[in-house]
């Protein structure tokens, strides 16, 4: 066959394959367009799992008649004008290809009116913009309706992969849920075959974000949620993390949003998984809804056409920030012991879906049931309490019972006053730290694997220093530090677990000093372990906080269980209350 240029609708159909995977992808793109246009109400009507019809109606700014002619053209967008705009993009769409792609694999009608126009305009097309069949005036409130009929009617190969209408609707429902969780200030309703399935109200003054969350996921979810709220420089993380004893019921809820966009990113998953493993152990179920807010120039969202993937310019920083925020929040809930005890009736208010009042498009009642007129009209939707749990002790995660006892206070900057079975004890935190360090280093000796750095650390060194590092290359390898060399740059690839959170540049500088001071000696692995112990000892806090102490004790429990059985005297001293009491009682004034 000779080379020829494909017809433009075939090019579009091929491109559409990446964006329009199934009906839920269409729903996602249409809702995102409505949100970008500033909608506060969006209603979504689905027929036959979206295979027959998807209709999305919004009350946003609308599309003018002249723009309407362009909406189905590939790479036509109002959201960016140049590549540079991508670094400041704060809309969900920007590629100008969603509607073009959808229109190439369906029959599409776009009806819209702007506030400036007296009437709306309607566009009908098949096979994308190639066959715009009609552009005519139409009655429409301010906003836009996009109707997608017979999805994949002209691409049977793709149609074959669709599941049953019921399954396709479940995927749509999930997409709508994910988006609704990130846009509390937008009212969203969803119908299937004429029945209202979801109605997420606008979060007005009387409704807190927790209320909306309960509305979407049920009160059980919020009752077991640990709130997350942290920020560092210009990065903010908030949301909820669910304790594992409840998470098995909600494991499908693992949502991470970056600047209000739900994303998938291995680095984020990795950070969350590490937290769960550190605190609760491997293979524990967990659930979360987390929102990361970060400067737009710190991310790249233009990774794939579906815009679900994201890259961070400072991925290490983001990873560690997420890790630290979750660890701290979960541990501080342990300190605030009353938190779980206060978990009372677990009422599920999630059952608002069966309201069988479907009304036809254009009908006043229809708009009313989709919340287009007034939220107040609809607030009496039945709320059905379905589940009351009484055994609260079952929802306490095991982690909240420290085997050492409860830390009551930090005394003299570095001693933890601990209470256990009516005994009071003093525990030396610096000693506990050294025991832990030694245990970790023992593990290195036993060839436990070192931790690869997410971003290799590059350090420029003069030739003499590079030579020193090269000389000790094998030794460094034995304690888990792996590195590479590139002209005058040292590239650190991995470090032992225990040094993961330390500043690599400072560590290398200290190592270089150590090597220089011992230039005339043949150093062994034990010398290096000793060096690291000293290094870490000097790096411990001079003034401990309760949270740090708790984290340390939990690590100690995990890695040095024998220390709990028989703690050395330098670590733990029981306060002899009886002796003190006796002394007090016998004391004469
Ligand atoms: N509901 C809507 N309200 C107002 N304008 C809309 C709506 N839907 C689409 N548009 C307009 O149509 C344009 C094309 O939409 P389309 O979804 O194809 O591209 P995009 O949103 O710009 O980028 P992407 O392909 O990444 O979604 C948008 O840029 C916007 O100007
Ligand atoms: Mg779009």
Coordinates of C-alpha atoms and ligand atoms in Angstrom, one line a residue:
X1 CA 0.0 0.0 0.0
X2 CA 1.3 3.4 -0.9
X3 CA 1.7 6.1 1.8
X4 CA -1.3 8.4 2.1
X5 CA -2.6 10.9 4.6
X6 CA -5.4 9.6 6.8
X7 CA -8.8 11.5 6.6
X8 CA -9.1 13.9 9.5
X9 CA -12.0 12.0 11.2
X10 CA -9.9 8.8 11.2
X11 CA -7.0 10.8 12.9
X12 CA -9.5 12.1 15.4
X13 CA -10.9 8.6 16.1
X14 CA -7.4 7.3 16.7
X15 CA -6.6 10.2 19.0
X16 CA -10.0 9.7 20.7
X17 CA -8.9 6.2 21.8
X18 CA -6.6 7.7 24.4
X19 CA -9.2 10.0 25.9
X20 CA -12.5 8.3 25.4
X21 CA -11.9 4.9 26.9
X22 CA -15.5 4.3 28.0
X23 CA -18.6 6.3 28.9
X24 CA -17.2 7.3 32.3
X25 CA -14.3 9.1 30.4
X26 CA -16.9 11.2 28.5
X27 CA -18.7 12.0 31.8
X28 CA -15.4 13.1 33.3
X29 CA -14.4 15.4 30.4
X30 CA -17.9 17.0 30.3
X31 CA -18.0 17.6 34.1
X32 CA -14.5 19.1 34.0
X33 CA -15.6 21.5 31.2
X34 CA -18.5 22.6 33.3
X35 CA -16.3 23.2 36.3
X36 CA -13.7 25.1 34.3
X37 CA -16.5 27.3 33.0
X38 CA -17.5 28.1 36.6
X39 CA -20.6 25.9 37.1
X40 CA -22.2 25.8 40.6
X41 CA -24.8 23.2 39.5
X42 CA -24.2 20.3 37.2
X43 CA -26.7 17.6 36.4
X44 CA -25.8 14.4 34.7
X45 CA -28.3 12.1 33.0
X46 CA -27.2 8.7 31.9
X47 CA -29.1 6.1 29.8
X48 CA -28.0 2.5 29.5
X49 CA -24.8 3.0 31.3
X50 CA -23.9 6.0 29.0
X51 CA -23.8 3.8 25.9
X52 CA -27.1 5.2 24.7
X53 CA -27.0 8.7 26.1
X54 CA -24.9 11.0 28.3
X55 CA -26.3 14.4 29.0
X56 CA -24.5 17.0 31.1
X57 CA -26.2 20.3 31.9
X58 CA -24.5 23.2 33.7
X59 CA -25.3 26.8 34.8
X60 CA -21.8 28.1 33.9
X61 CA -20.9 31.0 31.6
X62 CA -22.0 29.3 28.4
X63 CA -20.4 29.4 25.0
X64 CA -21.1 32.2 22.5
X65 CA -22.4 31.5 19.0
X66 CA -19.1 32.2 17.3
X67 CA -17.2 29.9 19.8
X68 CA -19.8 27.2 19.4
X69 CA -18.7 26.6 15.9
X70 CA -15.2 25.9 17.1
X71 CA -15.8 23.6 20.1
X72 CA -15.5 20.4 18.2
X73 CA -12.3 21.4 16.4
X74 CA -9.2 19.6 17.5
X75 CA -6.9 21.8 19.7
X76 CA -9.5 24.5 20.0
X77 CA -9.4 25.8 23.6
X78 CA -10.1 28.9 25.5
X79 CA -7.8 27.8 28.4
X80 CA -4.3 28.4 27.1
X81 CA -2.7 30.3 24.3
X82 CA 1.0 29.3 24.5
X83 CA 3.1 26.5 26.0
X84 CA 4.2 28.8 28.8
X85 CA 0.7 29.0 30.0
X86 CA 1.0 25.3 31.0
X87 CA 3.2 26.4 34.0
X88 CA 0.3 28.5 35.3
X89 CA -2.6 26.3 34.3
X90 CA -5.4 26.1 36.9
X91 CA -8.1 24.6 34.8
X92 CA -8.8 20.9 34.6
X93 CA -8.7 20.9 30.8
X94 CA -6.2 22.7 28.5
X95 CA -5.5 20.4 25.6
X96 CA -8.5 21.4 23.5
X97 CA -9.2 17.9 22.4
X98 CA -11.8 16.3 24.6
X99 CA -15.0 17.5 22.7
X100 CA -13.3 16.9 19.4
X101 CA -12.4 13.3 20.4
X102 CA -15.9 12.6 21.9
X103 CA -17.6 14.0 18.7
X104 CA -15.5 11.7 16.5
X105 CA -17.0 8.6 18.2
X106 CA -20.6 9.6 18.8
X107 CA -23.4 11.9 17.7
X108 CA -23.1 15.0 19.8
X109 CA -25.4 18.0 20.5
X110 CA -24.0 21.1 22.2
X111 CA -26.6 23.7 23.3
X112 CA -25.5 26.8 25.0
X113 CA -26.4 30.4 26.0
X114 CA -24.2 33.1 27.5
X115 CA -25.7 35.8 29.7
X116 CA -25.2 38.4 26.9
X117 CA -27.3 36.4 24.3
X118 CA -31.1 36.6 24.2
X119 CA -31.3 33.0 23.0
X120 CA -29.1 29.9 23.0
X121 CA -27.6 28.1 20.0
X122 CA -27.5 24.4 19.3
X123 CA -24.9 22.5 17.3
X124 CA -25.3 18.9 16.1
X125 CA -22.5 16.9 14.7
X126 CA -21.4 13.4 13.6
X127 CA -17.9 12.3 13.0
X128 CA -16.5 15.3 14.7
X129 CA -16.4 18.7 13.0
X130 CA -16.4 17.0 9.6
X131 CA -20.1 16.8 9.4
X132 CA -21.6 19.7 11.4
X133 CA -25.1 19.0 10.4
X134 CA -26.9 21.9 12.1
X135 CA -26.4 25.1 14.0
X136 CA -29.7 26.6 15.0
X137 CA -31.3 28.8 17.7
X138 CA -32.5 27.0 20.7
X139 CA -34.2 27.8 24.0
X140 CA -31.7 27.3 26.9
X141 CA -31.0 28.9 30.3
X142 CA -27.6 30.5 30.7
X143 CA -25.1 27.6 30.6
X144 CA -24.4 24.6 28.5
X145 CA -25.9 21.2 27.8
X146 CA -23.8 18.6 26.0
X147 CA -25.6 15.5 24.9
X148 CA -23.6 12.5 23.6
X149 CA -25.7 9.8 21.9
X150 CA -24.7 6.3 20.7
X151 CA -21.1 6.3 22.0
X152 CA -18.8 4.2 19.7
X153 CA -21.5 3.7 17.1
X154 CA -18.8 4.1 14.4
X155 CA -16.0 2.3 16.2
X156 CA -17.3 -1.3 16.8
X157 CA -13.9 -2.5 17.9
X158 CA -14.1 -0.2 20.9
X159 CA -17.8 -0.9 21.6
X160 CA -17.0 -4.6 21.9
X161 CA -14.9 -3.8 25.0
X162 CA -17.8 -2.1 26.9
X163 CA -19.2 -4.0 29.8
X164 CA -22.9 -4.2 30.8
X165 CA -24.8 -1.0 31.2
X166 CA -24.9 -1.6 34.9
X167 CA -21.1 -1.9 35.2
X168 CA -20.5 1.1 33.0
X169 CA -22.9 3.1 35.2
X170 CA -21.0 2.0 38.3
X171 CA -17.8 3.4 36.8
X172 CA -19.6 6.7 36.0
X173 CA -21.0 6.8 39.6
X174 CA -17.4 6.5 40.9
X175 CA -16.1 9.3 38.7
X176 CA -19.0 11.5 39.8
X177 CA -18.2 10.7 43.4
X178 CA -14.5 11.5 43.0
X179 CA -15.2 14.9 41.4
X180 CA -18.0 15.7 43.9
X181 CA -15.5 15.2 46.8
X182 CA -13.2 17.9 45.4
X183 CA -15.9 20.5 44.6
X184 CA -17.9 20.9 47.8
X185 CA -19.3 24.2 46.5
X186 CA -20.9 22.7 43.4
X187 CA -24.3 20.9 43.5
X188 CA -24.1 17.7 41.5
X189 CA -26.9 15.3 40.6
X190 CA -26.8 12.0 38.7
X191 CA -29.7 10.1 37.2
X192 CA -29.7 6.7 35.5
X193 CA -32.5 5.6 33.2
X194 CA -34.7 8.3 34.6
X195 CA -34.0 7.6 38.3
X196 CA -32.1 9.9 40.6
X197 CA -29.1 8.0 41.9
X198 CA -27.1 10.8 43.6
X199 CA -27.7 14.3 44.7
X200 CA -24.8 16.1 46.3
X201 CA -25.9 19.4 47.6
X202 CA -24.0 22.6 47.5
X203 CA -22.0 23.1 50.7
X204 CA -23.7 26.3 51.8
X205 CA -23.0 28.2 55.1
X206 CA -24.7 25.6 57.3
X207 CA -22.9 22.6 55.8
X208 CA -19.3 22.0 56.8
X209 CA -17.0 20.0 54.5
X210 CA -17.5 17.0 56.9
X211 CA -21.2 17.2 56.2
X212 CA -20.7 17.0 52.5
X213 CA -18.2 14.2 53.0
X214 CA -20.8 12.3 55.0
X215 CA -23.3 12.9 52.4
X216 CA -21.1 11.3 49.8
X217 CA -19.4 8.5 51.8
X218 CA -21.6 8.0 54.8
X219 CA -21.2 9.1 58.5
X220 CA -19.3 6.0 59.2
X221 CA -16.5 7.3 57.1
X222 CA -16.2 10.6 58.8
X223 CA -16.5 9.1 62.3
X224 CA -13.4 7.0 61.6
X225 CA -11.4 9.7 59.9
X226 CA -8.3 11.3 61.2
X227 CA -8.2 14.9 59.9
X228 CA -5.0 15.8 58.1
X229 CA -4.0 19.4 58.0
X230 CA -0.4 20.5 57.4
X231 CA 1.6 22.9 55.4
X232 CA 5.2 23.7 54.7
X233 CA 6.4 26.6 52.6
X234 CA 3.9 26.7 49.8
X235 CA 2.6 23.2 50.0
X236 CA -0.6 22.3 51.8
X237 CA -2.0 18.9 52.6
X238 CA -5.4 18.4 54.1
X239 CA -8.1 15.8 54.1
X240 CA -8.8 12.6 56.0
X241 CA -7.1 9.3 56.7
X242 CA -9.1 6.3 57.8
X243 CA -7.8 3.9 60.5
X244 CA -7.2 0.3 59.2
X245 CA -9.8 -1.2 61.5
X246 CA -12.5 0.6 59.5
X247 CA -10.7 0.9 56.2
X248 CA -11.5 -2.6 55.1
X249 CA -15.0 -1.4 54.5
X250 CA -13.9 1.6 52.4
X251 CA -10.7 0.4 50.7
X252 CA -12.0 1.7 47.4
X253 CA -11.7 5.2 48.8
X254 CA -8.1 6.1 48.1
X255 CA -8.4 9.5 46.5
X256 CA -5.6 11.9 46.1
X257 CA -6.2 15.3 44.6
X258 CA -3.5 17.8 43.5
X259 CA -5.0 21.3 43.1
X260 CA -8.5 19.8 43.0
X261 CA -7.6 17.3 40.2
X262 CA -7.7 13.6 41.1
X263 CA -4.4 12.1 40.1
X264 CA -2.4 8.9 40.1
X265 CA 1.2 9.1 41.0
X266 CA 3.5 6.4 42.1
X267 CA 5.5 8.7 44.4
X268 CA 2.3 9.6 46.3
X269 CA 1.2 6.0 46.6
X270 CA 4.6 5.1 47.8
X271 CA 4.6 7.8 50.6
X272 CA 1.2 6.7 51.8
X273 CA 2.1 3.0 51.7
X274 CA 5.2 3.7 53.7
X275 CA 3.2 5.5 56.4
X276 CA 0.8 2.5 56.7
X277 CA 3.7 0.0 56.9
X278 CA 5.5 2.1 59.5
X279 CA 2.5 2.5 61.7
X280 CA 0.2 -0.4 61.1
X281 CA 2.3 -3.0 59.4
X282 CA 2.2 -4.6 55.9
X283 CA -1.0 -5.6 54.1
X284 CA -3.3 -3.5 56.2
X285 CA -6.2 -1.9 54.4
X286 CA -6.3 1.8 54.4
X287 CA -8.4 4.6 53.0
X288 CA -7.9 8.3 52.5
X289 CA -9.1 11.4 50.8
X290 CA -6.2 13.9 50.6
X291 CA -5.9 17.3 48.9
X292 CA -2.5 18.6 48.1
X293 CA -2.2 22.3 47.1
X294 CA 1.0 23.2 45.4
X295 CA 2.3 26.1 43.3
X296 CA 1.3 25.5 39.6
X297 CA 4.9 25.9 38.4
X298 CA 5.9 22.9 40.7
X299 CA 3.9 20.4 38.7
X300 CA 3.6 19.1 35.2
X301 CA 0.1 17.8 34.4
X302 CA 0.7 17.4 30.7
X303 CA 1.9 13.9 31.0
X304 CA -0.9 11.9 29.3
X305 CA -4.0 12.8 27.3
X306 CA -6.3 11.7 30.1
X307 CA -4.6 14.2 32.4
X308 CA -4.7 11.7 35.3
X309 CA -1.0 11.5 35.8
X310 CA 1.2 14.2 37.3
X311 CA 4.9 14.9 37.8
X312 CA 6.4 17.0 40.5
X313 CA 9.5 19.0 40.0
X314 CA 10.6 18.4 43.6
X315 CA 9.3 14.9 44.0
X316 CA 11.5 14.1 47.0
X317 CA 10.2 17.1 48.9
X318 CA 6.6 16.3 48.1
X319 CA 7.1 12.6 49.0
X320 CA 8.6 13.5 52.4
X321 CA 6.1 16.2 53.1
X322 CA 3.2 13.8 52.6
X323 CA 4.9 11.1 54.7
X324 CA 5.7 13.5 57.5
X325 CA 2.2 15.1 57.5
X326 CA 0.4 11.7 57.8
X327 CA 2.8 10.2 60.4
X328 CA 2.5 13.3 62.6
X329 CA -1.3 13.5 62.3
X330 CA -1.8 9.8 63.0
X331 CA 0.5 9.8 66.0
X332 CA -1.0 13.0 67.5
X333 CA -4.4 11.3 67.4
X334 CA -2.8 8.6 69.6
X335 CA -1.9 11.3 72.1
X336 CA -5.3 12.8 71.9
X337 CA -6.8 9.5 73.3
X338 CA -10.2 10.8 73.7
X339 CA -10.6 11.0 70.0
X340 CA -11.6 7.4 69.4
X341 CA -13.6 7.1 72.6
X342 CA -15.8 10.0 71.3
X343 CA -16.7 8.0 68.2
X344 CA -20.4 7.6 68.9
X345 CA -23.4 6.6 66.8
X346 CA -22.4 5.5 63.4
X347 CA -25.3 6.6 61.3
X348 CA -25.2 6.1 57.6
X349 CA -26.9 8.9 55.8
X350 CA -25.8 7.7 52.4
X351 CA -29.1 6.4 51.2
X352 CA -30.6 9.2 49.4
X353 CA -30.5 7.7 46.0
X354 CA -33.9 6.3 45.5
X355 CA -36.1 9.2 44.7
X356 CA -38.1 8.1 41.7
X357 CA -39.1 11.5 40.4
X358 CA -37.5 11.8 37.0
X359 CA -38.7 14.8 35.0
X360 CA -38.2 15.5 31.4
X361 CA -35.6 18.0 30.1
X362 CA -37.1 21.4 29.6
X363 CA -39.6 20.8 32.3
X364 CA -39.6 23.1 35.4
X365 CA -39.9 20.1 37.7
X366 CA -36.8 18.5 36.1
X367 CA -34.7 21.6 36.9
X368 CA -36.1 21.5 40.4
X369 CA -35.2 17.9 41.0
X370 CA -31.7 18.6 39.7
X371 CA -31.3 21.5 42.1
X372 CA -31.2 24.1 39.4
X373 CA -33.8 26.3 41.1
X374 CA -33.1 26.2 44.8
X375 CA -31.3 23.9 47.1
X376 CA -33.9 24.6 49.8
X377 CA -36.6 23.0 47.6
X378 CA -34.8 19.7 47.9
X379 CA -33.4 19.5 51.4
X380 CA -36.1 17.1 52.6
X381 CA -34.6 14.2 50.9
X382 CA -35.1 11.1 53.1
X383 CA -32.2 10.2 55.3
X384 CA -32.3 6.6 56.4
X385 CA -30.2 5.6 59.4
X386 CA -29.0 2.1 58.6
X387 CA -26.2 1.1 60.8
X388 CA -25.5 1.6 64.5
X389 CA -22.3 0.2 65.9
X390 CA -22.0 -0.2 69.7
X391 CA -18.6 -1.9 70.1
X392 CA -16.3 1.0 69.8
X393 CA -13.3 -0.9 71.2
X394 CA -13.2 -2.9 68.0
X395 CA -12.4 0.2 66.0
X396 CA -9.3 1.0 68.0
X397 CA -6.2 0.3 66.0
X398 CA -3.6 -1.8 67.8
X399 CA -1.0 0.9 67.4
X400 CA -2.6 3.1 70.0
X401 CA -1.6 0.8 72.8
X402 CA 2.1 1.4 73.3
X403 CA 3.8 -1.6 75.1
X404 CA 6.0 0.8 77.1
X405 CA 2.9 2.6 78.5
X406 CA 1.5 6.1 78.1
X407 CA 3.8 9.1 77.8
X408 CA 2.5 11.6 80.3
X409 CA 5.1 14.3 79.9
X410 CA 8.6 15.2 78.8
X411 CA 10.8 16.0 81.8
X412 CA 14.1 17.8 81.7
X413 CA 14.0 18.0 77.9
X414 CA 14.9 14.4 77.2
X415 CA 13.2 12.1 79.6
X416 CA 9.7 10.7 79.1
X417 CA 7.5 10.2 82.2
X418 CA 5.6 7.1 81.5
X419 CA 2.7 5.4 83.2
X420 CA 2.0 1.7 82.9
X421 CA -0.2 -0.5 85.2
X422 CA -0.2 2.1 87.9
X423 CA 3.6 2.4 87.8
X424 CA 5.5 5.5 86.9
X425 CA 8.7 5.3 85.0
X426 CA 11.3 7.6 83.5
X427 CA 12.7 6.7 80.1
X428 CA 15.8 8.3 78.7
X429 CA 15.0 9.3 75.1
X430 CA 18.7 9.8 74.0
X431 CA 19.5 6.2 75.2
X432 CA 16.4 4.8 73.4
X433 CA 17.6 6.6 70.3
X434 CA 21.1 5.1 70.4
X435 CA 19.6 1.6 71.0
X436 CA 17.5 2.1 67.9
X437 CA 20.4 3.4 65.9
X438 CA 22.5 0.4 66.9
X439 CA 19.8 -2.0 65.9
X440 CA 19.4 -0.4 62.5
X441 CA 23.1 -0.5 61.9
X442 CA 23.2 -4.1 63.0
X443 CA 20.6 -4.7 60.3
X444 CA 22.8 -3.0 57.7
X445 CA 25.6 -5.3 58.8
X446 CA 23.4 -8.2 58.2
X447 CA 23.0 -6.9 54.6
X448 CA 19.5 -5.6 55.0
X449 CA 18.8 -3.5 51.9
X450 CA 19.5 0.2 51.8
X451 CA 17.0 2.8 50.7
X452 CA 17.2 4.1 47.1
X453 CA 16.8 7.9 47.0
X454 CA 13.9 9.1 44.9
X455 CA 16.1 11.7 43.3
X456 CA 19.8 10.8 43.4
X457 CA 21.7 13.5 45.3
X458 CA 24.4 15.2 43.2
X459 CA 27.4 16.8 45.0
X460 CA 30.2 18.6 43.2
X461 CA 33.6 17.8 44.8
X462 CA 37.1 18.8 44.1
X463 CA 39.4 16.0 42.6
X464 CA 41.0 15.3 46.0
X465 CA 37.7 14.7 47.8
X466 CA 36.4 12.6 44.9
X467 CA 39.6 10.5 45.2
X468 CA 38.9 10.0 48.9
X469 CA 35.4 8.8 48.3
X470 CA 36.5 6.5 45.5
X471 CA 39.1 5.0 47.8
X472 CA 36.4 4.1 50.3
X473 CA 33.8 3.1 47.7
X474 CA 33.7 -0.6 48.7
X475 CA 33.4 0.3 52.4
X476 CA 30.5 2.7 51.7
X477 CA 28.7 0.0 49.7
X478 CA 28.9 -2.3 52.7
X479 CA 27.0 0.1 54.9
X480 CA 24.3 0.7 52.3
X481 CA 25.6 3.9 50.6
X482 CA 25.8 3.4 46.9
X483 CA 27.2 6.1 44.6
X484 CA 28.3 6.9 41.1
X485 CA 30.8 9.4 39.7
X486 CA 30.4 11.8 36.8
X487 CA 33.5 14.0 36.1
X488 CA 33.6 16.2 39.2
X489 CA 30.2 15.1 40.6
X490 CA 29.5 12.5 43.2
X491 CA 26.0 11.0 42.7
X492 CA 24.5 9.3 45.8
X493 CA 22.0 6.7 44.7
X494 CA 21.0 5.1 48.0
X495 CA 21.6 5.4 51.7
X496 CA 20.8 3.1 54.7
X497 CA 17.3 3.4 56.0
X498 CA 18.4 5.2 59.1
X499 CA 20.0 8.0 57.2
X500 CA 17.1 8.5 54.8
X501 CA 15.8 11.6 56.4
X502 CA 19.2 13.2 57.0
X503 CA 20.7 15.9 54.8
X504 CA 22.9 13.9 52.4
X505 CA 25.3 16.8 51.7
X506 CA 26.0 17.3 55.4
X507 CA 26.5 13.6 55.9
X508 CA 29.0 13.4 53.0
X509 CA 30.9 16.4 54.4
X510 CA 31.1 14.7 57.8
X511 CA 32.2 11.4 56.1
X512 CA 35.0 13.2 54.2
X513 CA 36.2 14.8 57.4
X514 CA 36.3 11.4 59.1
X515 CA 38.2 9.8 56.2
X516 CA 40.7 12.7 56.2
X517 CA 41.3 12.4 60.0
X518 CA 41.8 8.7 59.6
X519 CA 43.9 8.8 56.5
X520 CA 46.7 6.7 57.9
X521 CA 44.4 4.0 59.2
X522 CA 42.8 1.0 57.4
X523 CA 39.1 1.5 58.2
X524 CA 36.8 -1.4 58.7
X525 CA 33.0 -1.6 58.5
X526 CA 32.8 -1.4 62.3
X527 CA 34.7 1.9 62.3
X528 CA 32.2 3.2 59.8
X529 CA 29.2 2.0 61.9
X530 CA 30.8 3.7 64.9
X531 CA 31.1 6.9 62.9
X532 CA 27.4 6.8 61.9
X533 CA 26.3 6.1 65.5
X534 CA 28.3 9.2 66.7
X535 CA 26.9 11.2 63.8
X536 CA 23.3 10.3 64.6
X537 CA 23.8 10.8 68.3
X538 CA 24.9 14.4 67.6
X539 CA 21.9 14.8 65.3
X540 CA 19.2 14.0 68.0
X541 CA 16.9 16.8 69.3
X542 CA 18.2 18.6 72.4
X543 CA 14.6 19.1 73.4
X544 CA 12.2 16.3 72.8
X545 CA 8.5 16.7 71.9
X546 CA 5.9 14.1 73.0
X547 CA 5.2 13.2 69.4
X548 CA 8.9 12.6 68.7
X549 CA 9.1 10.5 71.8
X550 CA 6.1 8.4 70.8
X551 CA 7.4 7.8 67.4
X552 CA 10.7 6.7 68.9
X553 CA 9.0 4.3 71.3
X554 CA 6.9 2.8 68.6
X555 CA 10.0 2.2 66.4
X556 CA 11.8 0.7 69.4
X557 CA 8.9 -1.7 70.0
X558 CA 9.0 -2.7 66.3
X559 CA 12.7 -3.1 65.9
X560 CA 14.0 -4.0 69.4
X561 CA 11.2 -6.1 71.1
X562 CA 13.8 -7.6 73.5
X563 CA 14.4 -4.1 75.0
X564 CA 10.8 -4.1 76.2
X565 CA 11.2 -7.5 77.9
X566 CA 14.3 -6.4 79.8
X567 CA 15.1 -2.7 79.5
X568 CA 18.6 -1.7 80.5
X569 CA 18.9 0.5 83.6
X570 CA 20.4 3.3 81.5
X571 CA 17.1 3.3 79.5
X572 CA 14.3 2.9 82.1
X573 CA 14.0 3.5 85.8
X574 CA 10.8 2.8 87.8
X575 CA 9.9 5.6 90.2
X576 CA 9.4 3.9 93.5
X577 CA 6.2 5.6 94.6
X578 CA 5.7 3.4 97.6
X579 CA 9.1 4.4 99.0
X580 CA 8.3 8.1 98.4
X581 CA 4.9 7.7 99.9
X582 CA 6.3 6.0 103.0
X583 CA 8.9 8.8 103.3
X584 CA 6.2 11.4 103.0
X585 CA 3.9 9.6 105.5
X586 CA 6.8 9.3 108.1
X587 CA 8.0 12.8 107.6
X588 CA 7.3 14.9 110.7
X589 CA 6.7 18.6 110.4
Ligands
LIG1 N1 -19.6 23.4 29.6 C1 -18.9 24.3 29.0 N2 -19.1 25.7 29.3 C2 -18.4 26.6 28.7 N3 -17.5 26.4 27.8 C3 -17.2 25.1 27.4 C4 -17.9 24.0 28.0 N4 -17.5 22.9 27.5 C5 -16.5 23.2 26.6 N5 -16.4 24.6 26.6 C6 -15.4 25.3 25.7 O1 -15.0 24.4 24.7 C7 -13.6 24.4 24.6 C8 -13.2 23.0 24.2 O2 -13.5 22.0 25.2 P1 -12.6 20.7 25.3 O3 -13.0 19.9 26.4 O4 -12.6 20.1 23.9 O5 -11.1 21.3 25.5 P2 -10.5 21.9 26.8 O6 -11.4 21.7 27.9 O7 -10.0 23.3 26.5 O8 -9.2 20.9 26.9 P3 -9.2 19.4 27.2 O9 -9.1 18.7 25.9 O10 -7.9 19.2 28.0 O11 -10.4 19.0 28.0 C9 -13.1 24.7 26.0 O12 -11.8 25.3 26.0 C10 -14.2 25.8 26.4 O13 -13.8 27.0 26.0
LIG2 MG1 -12.2 19.9 28.4

